[in-house]
mmCIF file with all atom_site columns, C-alpha atoms in Angstrom:
data_model
loop_
_atom_site.group_PDB
_atom_site.id
_atom_site.type_symbol
_atom_site.label_atom_id
_atom_site.label_alt_id
_atom_site.label_comp_id
_atom_site.label_asym_id
_atom_site.label_entity_id
_atom_site.label_seq_id
_atom_site.pdbx_PDB_ins_code
_atom_site.Cartn_x
_atom_site.Cartn_y
_atom_site.Cartn_z
_atom_site.occupancy
_atom_site.B_iso_or_equiv
_atom_site.pdbx_formal_charge
_atom_site.auth_seq_id
_atom_site.auth_comp_id
_atom_site.auth_asym_id
_atom_site.auth_atom_id
_atom_site.pdbx_PDB_model_num
ATOM 1   C CA . MET A 1 1   ? 4.148   -6.725  12.487  1.00 91.00 ? 569 MET A CA 1
ATOM 2   C CA . ARG A 1 2   ? 0.963   -5.829  10.696  1.00 93.00 ? 570 ARG A CA 1
ATOM 3   C CA . LEU A 1 3   ? 0.557   -2.811  8.474   1.00 95.00 ? 571 LEU A CA 1
ATOM 4   C CA . THR A 1 4   ? -2.916  -1.728  7.404   1.00 95.00 ? 572 THR A CA 1
ATOM 5   C CA . CYS A 1 5   ? -3.349  0.480   4.386   1.00 96.00 ? 573 CYS A CA 1
ATOM 6   C CA . HIS A 1 6   ? -6.903  1.900   4.716   1.00 97.00 ? 574 HIS A CA 1
ATOM 7   C CA . ARG A 1 7   ? -7.884  3.546   1.432   1.00 97.00 ? 575 ARG A CA 1
ATOM 8   C CA . ARG A 1 8   ? -9.705  6.818   2.124   1.00 97.00 ? 576 ARG A CA 1
ATOM 9   C CA . HIS A 1 9   ? -9.329  9.153   -0.885  1.00 97.00 ? 577 HIS A CA 1
ATOM 10  C CA . PHE A 1 10  ? -10.100 8.090   -4.457  1.00 97.00 ? 578 PHE A CA 1
ATOM 11  C CA . THR A 1 11  ? -9.649  9.795   -7.833  1.00 96.00 ? 579 THR A CA 1
ATOM 12  C CA . ARG A 1 12  ? -9.328  8.521   -11.393 1.00 95.00 ? 580 ARG A CA 1
ATOM 13  C CA . GLU A 1 13  ? -5.570  8.911   -11.142 1.00 95.00 ? 581 GLU A CA 1
ATOM 14  C CA . ALA A 1 14  ? -4.620  8.071   -7.576  1.00 97.00 ? 582 ALA A CA 1
ATOM 15  C CA . THR A 1 15  ? -5.635  6.556   -4.262  1.00 98.00 ? 583 THR A CA 1
ATOM 16  C CA . ILE A 1 16  ? -4.537  7.791   -0.838  1.00 98.00 ? 584 ILE A CA 1
ATOM 17  C CA . SER A 1 17  ? -4.600  5.550   2.232   1.00 97.00 ? 585 SER A CA 1
ATOM 18  C CA . GLU A 1 18  ? -4.017  5.978   5.924   1.00 96.00 ? 586 GLU A CA 1
ATOM 19  C CA . LEU A 1 19  ? -1.234  3.652   7.056   1.00 97.00 ? 587 LEU A CA 1
ATOM 20  C CA . ARG A 1 20  ? -1.421  2.043   10.483  1.00 94.00 ? 588 ARG A CA 1
ATOM 21  C CA . VAL A 1 21  ? 1.276   -0.050  12.126  1.00 93.00 ? 589 VAL A CA 1
ATOM 22  C CA . ASP A 1 22  ? 0.329   -2.787  14.600  1.00 87.00 ? 590 ASP A CA 1
ATOM 23  C CA . TYR A 1 23  ? 3.250   -4.306  16.464  1.00 67.00 ? 591 TYR A CA 1
ATOM 24  C CA . GLU A 1 24  ? 3.049   -7.907  17.572  1.00 60.00 ? 592 GLU A CA 1
ATOM 25  C CA . SER A 1 25  ? 6.164   -7.897  19.722  1.00 50.00 ? 593 SER A CA 1
ATOM 26  C CA . SER A 1 26  ? 6.160   -7.188  23.429  1.00 41.00 ? 594 SER A CA 1
ATOM 27  C CA . THR A 1 27  ? 8.335   -4.093  22.924  1.00 47.00 ? 595 THR A CA 1
ATOM 28  C CA . ALA A 1 28  ? 5.489   -2.011  21.486  1.00 48.00 ? 596 ALA A CA 1
ATOM 29  C CA . GLN A 1 29  ? 1.819   -2.830  21.260  1.00 54.00 ? 597 GLN A CA 1
ATOM 30  C CA . GLY A 1 30  ? -1.281  -1.474  19.587  1.00 60.00 ? 598 GLY A CA 1
ATOM 31  C CA . ALA A 1 31  ? -2.043  0.004   16.177  1.00 69.00 ? 599 ALA A CA 1
ATOM 32  C CA . GLN A 1 32  ? -0.674  3.469   15.561  1.00 83.00 ? 600 GLN A CA 1
ATOM 33  C CA . ILE A 1 33  ? -1.226  5.829   12.659  1.00 88.00 ? 601 ILE A CA 1
ATOM 34  C CA . PHE A 1 34  ? 2.103   5.985   10.896  1.00 92.00 ? 602 PHE A CA 1
ATOM 35  C CA . GLY A 1 35  ? 1.462   8.029   7.782   1.00 97.00 ? 603 GLY A CA 1
ATOM 36  C CA . TRP A 1 36  ? -0.049  7.808   4.328   1.00 98.00 ? 604 TRP A CA 1
ATOM 37  C CA . VAL A 1 37  ? 0.278   5.759   1.157   1.00 98.00 ? 605 VAL A CA 1
ATOM 38  C CA . CYS A 1 38  ? -0.131  6.889   -2.450  1.00 98.00 ? 606 CYS A CA 1
ATOM 39  C CA . GLU A 1 39  ? -1.111  4.342   -5.088  1.00 98.00 ? 607 GLU A CA 1
ATOM 40  C CA . ASP A 1 40  ? -2.552  4.275   -8.574  1.00 97.00 ? 608 ASP A CA 1
ATOM 41  C CA . GLN A 1 41  ? -6.312  4.316   -9.145  1.00 97.00 ? 609 GLN A CA 1
ATOM 42  C CA . ASP A 1 42  ? -8.351  1.743   -7.203  1.00 98.00 ? 610 ASP A CA 1
ATOM 43  C CA . ARG A 1 43  ? -10.420 -0.061  -9.841  1.00 97.00 ? 611 ARG A CA 1
ATOM 44  C CA . GLY A 1 44  ? -12.287 -2.301  -7.389  1.00 97.00 ? 612 GLY A CA 1
ATOM 45  C CA . LEU A 1 45  ? -9.987  -5.326  -7.401  1.00 98.00 ? 613 LEU A CA 1
ATOM 46  C CA . SER A 1 46  ? -9.929  -7.756  -4.494  1.00 97.00 ? 614 SER A CA 1
ATOM 47  C CA . GLN A 1 47  ? -7.592  -10.605 -3.603  1.00 97.00 ? 615 GLN A CA 1
ATOM 48  C CA . GLY A 1 48  ? -10.331 -13.231 -4.032  1.00 96.00 ? 616 GLY A CA 1
ATOM 49  C CA . MET A 1 49  ? -11.030 -12.400 -7.692  1.00 97.00 ? 617 MET A CA 1
ATOM 50  C CA . SER A 1 50  ? -9.909  -14.799 -10.382 1.00 98.00 ? 618 SER A CA 1
ATOM 51  C CA . LEU A 1 51  ? -6.832  -13.904 -12.408 1.00 97.00 ? 619 LEU A CA 1
ATOM 52  C CA . ASP A 1 52  ? -9.046  -13.591 -15.496 1.00 98.00 ? 620 ASP A CA 1
ATOM 53  C CA . VAL A 1 53  ? -11.301 -11.026 -13.808 1.00 98.00 ? 621 VAL A CA 1
ATOM 54  C CA . ILE A 1 54  ? -8.308  -9.074  -12.487 1.00 98.00 ? 622 ILE A CA 1
ATOM 55  C CA . ALA A 1 55  ? -6.725  -9.058  -15.963 1.00 97.00 ? 623 ALA A CA 1
ATOM 56  C CA . SER A 1 56  ? -9.974  -7.797  -17.521 1.00 97.00 ? 624 SER A CA 1
ATOM 57  C CA . ILE A 1 57  ? -10.168 -4.822  -15.123 1.00 97.00 ? 625 ILE A CA 1
ATOM 58  C CA . LYS A 1 58  ? -6.517  -3.953  -14.543 1.00 97.00 ? 626 LYS A CA 1
ATOM 59  C CA . VAL A 1 59  ? -4.866  -1.216  -16.576 1.00 96.00 ? 627 VAL A CA 1
ATOM 60  C CA . GLN A 1 60  ? -1.136  -2.014  -16.732 1.00 94.00 ? 628 GLN A CA 1
ATOM 61  C CA . ALA A 1 61  ? 0.961   0.316   -14.516 1.00 94.00 ? 629 ALA A CA 1
ATOM 62  C CA . GLU A 1 62  ? -2.139  2.407   -13.689 1.00 96.00 ? 630 GLU A CA 1
ATOM 63  C CA . THR A 1 63  ? -4.044  0.224   -11.197 1.00 97.00 ? 631 THR A CA 1
ATOM 64  C CA . ALA A 1 64  ? -3.673  -0.149  -7.433  1.00 98.00 ? 632 ALA A CA 1
ATOM 65  C CA . ILE A 1 65  ? -3.205  -3.709  -6.223  1.00 98.00 ? 633 ILE A CA 1
ATOM 66  C CA . PRO A 1 66  ? -6.249  -5.668  -4.989  1.00 98.00 ? 634 PRO A CA 1
ATOM 67  C CA . VAL A 1 67  ? -7.547  -5.206  -1.454  1.00 98.00 ? 635 VAL A CA 1
ATOM 68  C CA . GLY A 1 68  ? -6.481  -8.133  0.713   1.00 98.00 ? 636 GLY A CA 1
ATOM 69  C CA . THR A 1 69  ? -3.635  -9.259  2.958   1.00 98.00 ? 637 THR A CA 1
ATOM 70  C CA . TYR A 1 70  ? -0.124  -9.921  1.692   1.00 98.00 ? 638 TYR A CA 1
ATOM 71  C CA . ARG A 1 71  ? 3.053   -11.178 3.302   1.00 97.00 ? 639 ARG A CA 1
ATOM 72  C CA . ILE A 1 72  ? 5.969   -8.718  3.249   1.00 97.00 ? 640 ILE A CA 1
ATOM 73  C CA . THR A 1 73  ? 9.238   -10.277 2.132   1.00 96.00 ? 641 THR A CA 1
ATOM 74  C CA . LEU A 1 74  ? 12.745  -8.960  1.602   1.00 94.00 ? 642 LEU A CA 1
ATOM 75  C CA . GLU A 1 75  ? 13.854  -9.447  -1.995  1.00 93.00 ? 643 GLU A CA 1
ATOM 76  C CA . ASP A 1 76  ? 16.698  -8.165  -4.088  1.00 92.00 ? 644 ASP A CA 1
ATOM 77  C CA . SER A 1 77  ? 15.472  -5.667  -6.671  1.00 92.00 ? 645 SER A CA 1
ATOM 78  C CA . PRO A 1 78  ? 17.533  -4.510  -9.649  1.00 91.00 ? 646 PRO A CA 1
ATOM 79  C CA . LYS A 1 79  ? 15.925  -1.069  -9.297  1.00 91.00 ? 647 LYS A CA 1
ATOM 80  C CA . TYR A 1 80  ? 15.652  -0.611  -5.500  1.00 90.00 ? 648 TYR A CA 1
ATOM 81  C CA . GLY A 1 81  ? 18.546  -2.726  -4.230  1.00 90.00 ? 649 GLY A CA 1
ATOM 82  C CA . PRO A 1 82  ? 19.032  -5.629  -1.836  1.00 90.00 ? 650 PRO A CA 1
ATOM 83  C CA . ASP A 1 83  ? 16.392  -6.577  0.755   1.00 91.00 ? 651 ASP A CA 1
ATOM 84  C CA . THR A 1 84  ? 13.671  -4.420  -0.819  1.00 94.00 ? 652 THR A CA 1
ATOM 85  C CA . LEU A 1 85  ? 10.300  -4.624  0.934   1.00 96.00 ? 653 LEU A CA 1
ATOM 86  C CA . THR A 1 86  ? 8.130   -6.686  -1.417  1.00 97.00 ? 654 THR A CA 1
ATOM 87  C CA . LEU A 1 87  ? 4.501   -7.811  -1.225  1.00 98.00 ? 655 LEU A CA 1
ATOM 88  C CA . ALA A 1 88  ? 4.290   -11.532 -1.987  1.00 97.00 ? 656 ALA A CA 1
ATOM 89  C CA . ASP A 1 89  ? 1.663   -13.332 -4.050  1.00 96.00 ? 657 ASP A CA 1
ATOM 90  C CA . VAL A 1 90  ? -0.371  -10.339 -5.236  1.00 97.00 ? 658 VAL A CA 1
ATOM 91  C CA . PRO A 1 91  ? -2.770  -11.851 -7.794  1.00 97.00 ? 659 PRO A CA 1
ATOM 92  C CA . GLY A 1 92  ? -2.218  -10.490 -11.288 1.00 97.00 ? 660 GLY A CA 1
ATOM 93  C CA . TYR A 1 93  ? 0.887   -8.488  -10.258 1.00 97.00 ? 661 TYR A CA 1
ATOM 94  C CA . ARG A 1 94  ? 4.641   -9.077  -9.991  1.00 93.00 ? 662 ARG A CA 1
ATOM 95  C CA . TYR A 1 95  ? 7.384   -7.238  -8.147  1.00 94.00 ? 663 TYR A CA 1
ATOM 96  C CA . ILE A 1 96  ? 5.199   -5.089  -5.896  1.00 97.00 ? 664 ILE A CA 1
ATOM 97  C CA . ARG A 1 97  ? 7.773   -3.096  -3.954  1.00 97.00 ? 665 ARG A CA 1
ATOM 98  C CA . ILE A 1 98  ? 7.185   -0.703  -1.080  1.00 97.00 ? 666 ILE A CA 1
ATOM 99  C CA . HIS A 1 99  ? 9.360   2.205   -2.180  1.00 96.00 ? 667 HIS A CA 1
ATOM 100 C CA . ALA A 1 100 ? 9.739   5.972   -2.030  1.00 96.00 ? 668 ALA A CA 1
ATOM 101 C CA . GLY A 1 101 ? 7.743   8.281   -4.284  1.00 97.00 ? 669 GLY A CA 1
ATOM 102 C CA . ASN A 1 102 ? 5.275   11.122  -4.046  1.00 97.00 ? 670 ASN A CA 1
ATOM 103 C CA . ASP A 1 103 ? 2.432   10.661  -6.520  1.00 96.00 ? 671 ASP A CA 1
ATOM 104 C CA . ASP A 1 104 ? 0.849   8.218   -8.956  1.00 94.00 ? 672 ASP A CA 1
ATOM 105 C CA . ASP A 1 105 ? 3.469   9.094   -11.590 1.00 95.00 ? 673 ASP A CA 1
ATOM 106 C CA . ASP A 1 106 ? 6.096   7.505   -9.306  1.00 95.00 ? 674 ASP A CA 1
ATOM 107 C CA . THR A 1 107 ? 4.396   4.118   -9.175  1.00 94.00 ? 675 THR A CA 1
ATOM 108 C CA . ALA A 1 108 ? 3.306   1.308   -11.460 1.00 92.00 ? 676 ALA A CA 1
ATOM 109 C CA . GLY A 1 109 ? 1.100   -0.363  -8.844  1.00 92.00 ? 677 GLY A CA 1
ATOM 110 C CA . CYS A 1 110 ? 3.507   -0.192  -5.910  1.00 96.00 ? 678 CYS A CA 1
ATOM 111 C CA . PRO A 1 111 ? 2.561   1.487   -2.619  1.00 98.00 ? 679 PRO A CA 1
ATOM 112 C CA . LEU A 1 112 ? 4.424   4.724   -1.837  1.00 98.00 ? 680 LEU A CA 1
ATOM 113 C CA . PRO A 1 113 ? 4.478   5.497   1.914   1.00 98.00 ? 681 PRO A CA 1
ATOM 114 C CA . GLY A 1 114 ? 4.869   9.045   3.180   1.00 98.00 ? 682 GLY A CA 1
ATOM 115 C CA . LEU A 1 115 ? 4.758   10.900  6.476   1.00 98.00 ? 683 LEU A CA 1
ATOM 116 C CA . GLU A 1 116 ? 2.785   13.895  5.172   1.00 97.00 ? 684 GLU A CA 1
ATOM 117 C CA . LEU A 1 117 ? -0.230  14.186  2.894   1.00 97.00 ? 685 LEU A CA 1
ATOM 118 C CA . ASP A 1 118 ? -1.627  16.740  0.451   1.00 96.00 ? 686 ASP A CA 1
ATOM 119 C CA . VAL A 1 119 ? -5.107  15.545  -0.529  1.00 94.00 ? 687 VAL A CA 1
ATOM 120 C CA . ALA A 1 120 ? -5.595  18.435  -2.972  1.00 95.00 ? 688 ALA A CA 1
ATOM 121 C CA . THR A 1 121 ? -2.737  17.130  -5.127  1.00 96.00 ? 689 THR A CA 1
ATOM 122 C CA . MET A 1 122 ? -3.085  13.458  -4.077  1.00 97.00 ? 690 MET A CA 1
ATOM 123 C CA . THR A 1 123 ? 0.557   13.332  -3.026  1.00 97.00 ? 691 THR A CA 1
ATOM 124 C CA . VAL A 1 124 ? 2.564   12.122  -0.058  1.00 98.00 ? 692 VAL A CA 1
ATOM 125 C CA . ARG A 1 125 ? 5.720   13.775  1.225   1.00 98.00 ? 693 ARG A CA 1
ATOM 126 C CA . LYS A 1 126 ? 8.729   12.668  3.261   1.00 98.00 ? 694 LYS A CA 1
ATOM 127 C CA . SER A 1 127 ? 8.491   9.337   1.516   1.00 98.00 ? 695 SER A CA 1
ATOM 128 C CA . ARG A 1 128 ? 12.176  8.415   1.850   1.00 97.00 ? 696 ARG A CA 1
ATOM 129 C CA . ASP A 1 129 ? 11.922  8.943   5.645   1.00 97.00 ? 697 ASP A CA 1
ATOM 130 C CA . ALA A 1 130 ? 8.818   6.738   5.778   1.00 97.00 ? 698 ALA A CA 1
ATOM 131 C CA . VAL A 1 131 ? 10.400  3.944   3.739   1.00 96.00 ? 699 VAL A CA 1
ATOM 132 C CA . ASP A 1 132 ? 13.633  4.042   5.766   1.00 96.00 ? 700 ASP A CA 1
ATOM 133 C CA . TRP A 1 133 ? 11.695  3.685   9.033   1.00 95.00 ? 701 TRP A CA 1
ATOM 134 C CA . LEU A 1 134 ? 9.468   0.895   7.656   1.00 96.00 ? 702 LEU A CA 1
ATOM 135 C CA . GLU A 1 135 ? 12.491  -0.997  6.326   1.00 95.00 ? 703 GLU A CA 1
ATOM 136 C CA . THR A 1 136 ? 14.185  -0.856  9.737   1.00 95.00 ? 704 THR A CA 1
ATOM 137 C CA . GLN A 1 137 ? 11.080  -1.993  11.612  1.00 93.00 ? 705 GLN A CA 1
ATOM 138 C CA . ILE A 1 138 ? 10.082  -4.744  9.179   1.00 95.00 ? 706 ILE A CA 1
ATOM 139 C CA . ARG A 1 139 ? 13.610  -6.146  8.907   1.00 94.00 ? 707 ARG A CA 1
ATOM 140 C CA . ALA A 1 140 ? 13.783  -6.275  12.709  1.00 93.00 ? 708 ALA A CA 1
ATOM 141 C CA . ALA A 1 141 ? 10.393  -8.046  12.948  1.00 93.00 ? 709 ALA A CA 1
ATOM 142 C CA . ILE A 1 142 ? 11.365  -10.599 10.301  1.00 93.00 ? 710 ILE A CA 1
ATOM 143 C CA . GLY A 1 143 ? 14.714  -11.071 12.056  1.00 93.00 ? 711 GLY A CA 1
ATOM 144 C CA . ARG A 1 144 ? 12.832  -11.925 15.274  1.00 93.00 ? 712 ARG A CA 1
ATOM 145 C CA . GLY A 1 145 ? 10.830  -14.512 13.363  1.00 94.00 ? 713 GLY A CA 1
ATOM 146 C CA . GLU A 1 146 ? 7.619   -12.479 13.367  1.00 92.00 ? 714 GLU A CA 1
ATOM 147 C CA . PRO A 1 147 ? 5.444   -12.402 10.275  1.00 93.00 ? 715 PRO A CA 1
ATOM 148 C CA . ALA A 1 148 ? 5.122   -9.070  8.503   1.00 95.00 ? 716 ALA A CA 1
ATOM 149 C CA . THR A 1 149 ? 1.895   -8.399  6.614   1.00 96.00 ? 717 THR A CA 1
ATOM 150 C CA . TRP A 1 150 ? 0.346   -5.585  4.578   1.00 97.00 ? 718 TRP A CA 1
ATOM 151 C CA . THR A 1 151 ? -3.454  -5.458  4.607   1.00 97.00 ? 719 THR A CA 1
ATOM 152 C CA . ILE A 1 152 ? -5.410  -3.195  2.265   1.00 97.00 ? 720 ILE A CA 1
ATOM 153 C CA . THR A 1 153 ? -8.964  -2.129  3.090   1.00 97.00 ? 721 THR A CA 1
ATOM 154 C CA . ARG A 1 154 ? -11.314 0.612   1.889   1.00 97.00 ? 722 ARG A CA 1
ATOM 155 C CA . HIS A 1 155 ? -13.193 3.276   3.812   1.00 95.00 ? 723 HIS A CA 1
ATOM 156 C CA . ALA A 1 156 ? -16.687 2.119   2.804   1.00 94.00 ? 724 ALA A CA 1
ATOM 157 C CA . PRO A 1 157 ? -18.534 5.491   2.766   1.00 94.00 ? 725 PRO A CA 1
ATOM 158 C CA . THR A 1 158 ? -15.963 7.282   0.589   1.00 94.00 ? 726 THR A CA 1
ATOM 159 C CA . TRP A 1 159 ? -15.560 4.211   -1.634  1.00 96.00 ? 727 TRP A CA 1
ATOM 160 C CA . ARG A 1 160 ? -19.330 4.062   -2.227  1.00 94.00 ? 728 ARG A CA 1
ATOM 161 C CA . ALA A 1 161 ? -19.473 7.809   -2.912  1.00 93.00 ? 729 ALA A CA 1
ATOM 162 C CA . TYR A 1 162 ? -16.561 7.544   -5.363  1.00 94.00 ? 730 TYR A CA 1
ATOM 163 C CA . ARG A 1 163 ? -18.252 4.649   -7.158  1.00 92.00 ? 731 ARG A CA 1
ATOM 164 C CA . GLY A 1 164 ? -21.538 6.602   -7.333  1.00 89.00 ? 732 GLY A CA 1
ATOM 165 C CA . ASP A 1 165 ? -23.476 4.277   -5.032  1.00 77.00 ? 733 ASP A CA 1
ATOM 166 C CA . PRO A 1 166 ? -26.601 6.211   -3.936  1.00 68.00 ? 734 PRO A CA 1
ATOM 167 C CA . SER A 1 167 ? -26.804 4.277   -0.655  1.00 63.00 ? 735 SER A CA 1
ATOM 168 C CA . GLY A 1 168 ? -23.387 5.636   0.368   1.00 47.00 ? 736 GLY A CA 1
#
């Protein structure tokens, strides 16, 4: 099961992404728009950067994780409970959990899925419903022996415009 978090809306406080689900099993096929994800500000990090570069750019608890592809694991979390959806091996970050929340105040780098979006306030809604559904689907995929991944990309035109690139 592949999830793609395509960052589309950028502010100095938050980032909003479209979330697509791509099933690999024979029971359901093809990428489908699932909902939205709220994260902290995207500061231009990518998975291939060195840890030193990431550390020099990252603002603790105020920076979205680097674009790239991460394996989703189930880990016990003191805060979120047993079998919490966790992104593994995120460079420069620890304990990146996929959990419920509505805006950048509810996260310290973790992605917050939601079924509804309010771009004006950079918030997602129905987050608990989104997380419950994702947990069920991802646990089932992992139980079938399928890999579960979370890929983060950026919508290039809005990213360039946000960064002030005149070619955008």
